[in-house]
Amino acid sequence: MTGYLEHSREPLRPVVSTADGLEECLDALRAATGPVAFDAERAHGYRYWPKAYLFQIRREGAGTWLIDPLPFEDDGLSRLVEACGDAEWIIHAASQDLPCMRDIDILPSRIFDTELGGRLLGKPGVALGMLLKYELGIKLRKAHSAVNWSQRPLKESWLTYAALDVDYLIELRDTIDEQLTATGRREWAQEEFDWELAHHSVAPPPAPEPWRRLSGITNLRNTRQLAVARELWQERDAIARHRDRPPSHILADLAIVDLAATARSPETMPGADKLASVPGFRTPSARRYRTNWVRALSKAEQLPESSYPARRPKLTGLPHPRSWERNNPEAAARWERVRPRVDGLACELSFMSSMIAPPSVIQRAVYEATAGAPDAARLRELGARSWQAEFLEPLLKEALE
């Protein structure tokens, strides 16, 4: 195949958006056989909430169905899973789609992640388009990957693009599966798929101080400046949530940090008169919410210093290895022996070091290894999968004992 695919295998069906349409889709899935190819389209950069605005599902004998999830938000779409029984669901880069699937009650019992499988095989490119091209000789156009999927009605060219994303996913799964089996990595992959599904089937706890993710916040030097940044961030976030728009469309991070930076002392706390001096507050969107920014600044000004945020976030986990030399030189020395061995093993296996085990697992294992290397059981307790622990146990023993 030399050109790009322009059309899906079958003519596009109308998008499922009614109870009757969903029943027809469910009947087709029940009568079909084999695994389920699935994909989701979100509206990155257009909406605040990371929910899906289109689902694509395909099964042998049923063909491809496109589903608008918005009309089914109240009841969920768990019936899609019920209709497919215990079938395996094929999802490319499942960690991206499982959260929005969970939000509307689509929780399959097992998955096959073609992107993760590609990474375990050491493929140089694991994007869907790259894998389809080099594994199956199929070329897809990715022209609509960043469009606003929350728009209604959806354009036919977008729907064709969406259908193509699952058209050959079953065949891709089969070739990835064959290669995983041939290289002895199929059991590794199954452990990864099971962990990924379990991990993303539960909502994560909220971040304790999400405002600290502001770009450029490390340029703020005192707690007074951080207090201003926090109040502005919270006001912006409330607006973005209410309007369902990306926070950066309301007010740029740089504007918040630039204004907060002026709060070098109690005498320089920014007020309404300072807003016009920061370019980011002069945009049409920012000017629209001037009253909100004034309210946030007033709140920050009235805060007692005891209510200012800490200069640095409270450490809730293990410190980063770059601080070990200062705070725990023995752990730093152990880390210097372990890190090159992990990198070498990853090179030998032809994939990224983070695939050997989650970095937090290796760091914890090294940090606490005051009495020798941890065994495989302890590594599994820390979060390593069994196949990872089998590699790590001898590596750590050699490096630390």
C-alpha angles and dihedrals in degrees: 000000000000105000134057120270109253101179138038121246095261130029111275115266119218111275110266106246105139136065091249092050091050092051090053090050092048092050090053092049092049091053093047128085140218132025126341122241111210139178138167133209121210132182103248111186094012105068139038097223116066095220126137123260098186135024124199119201130177135177133172107269094016101064123207124325127189115208129195103214096194097084090050100048095107095053100028127220102263088129089075089066092044091052091055095048114203094338119145114252117221112211125170110223090359094186087070097049104035095074094056090042090053090051090063097038099258102142114156119199094232138009143194114211109203093192093052090045089053091051092051088054091052094242111178092225123028102175110121093248092051094049094047090049098048100032101038104014091241120138121202127189112234094196095126101043093110102039125124102266091182088070117109130241096031115223118250092236089057092050091051089051090050094049091051090058090071100027095093101019093107092054090046090051090053095052093045089049092051091052093047089052093046092051094045092246100111094100090049089054093049091053090050093048092049092049092047093051094047094045096051096040089075123064112245120240114262117266110260095226109012092169089072088074090075110131110249095016091131087071090069109094107187138043093245090062090048090052090055092047092049094052093047091047092051092049091049092047092052090052093047092049092049094048095036091231131132109269091233089061089059098044131346121245089234091059092054093048094044093052093043090052090066090066094089093139139002089268093056099048104140119246136176091292091063097056095083091052093066113072093214091063092054096067117109092248094050093046089053090066099040091128090057093052091048089052092051092049091049091052092050091049092053095049116110113237089247088068095053114113119255117269089244129026117263110267108240100167142022116324115248115267091244088071096048095086089063101036105027112015093175091058090045090055091050090049091053089056095045103042098065090047091054091049090048093051091049090051090050091051092043099236140096121291091241088066091064087069136317107291090237090059094053093044093051091047091053095042095054097039094106092131099038140296119322117247126237093268092057091046090054090050088054091054106271117139115239094256090051092049090054090059096039100049096067092036093055092042091055092047100042107032 
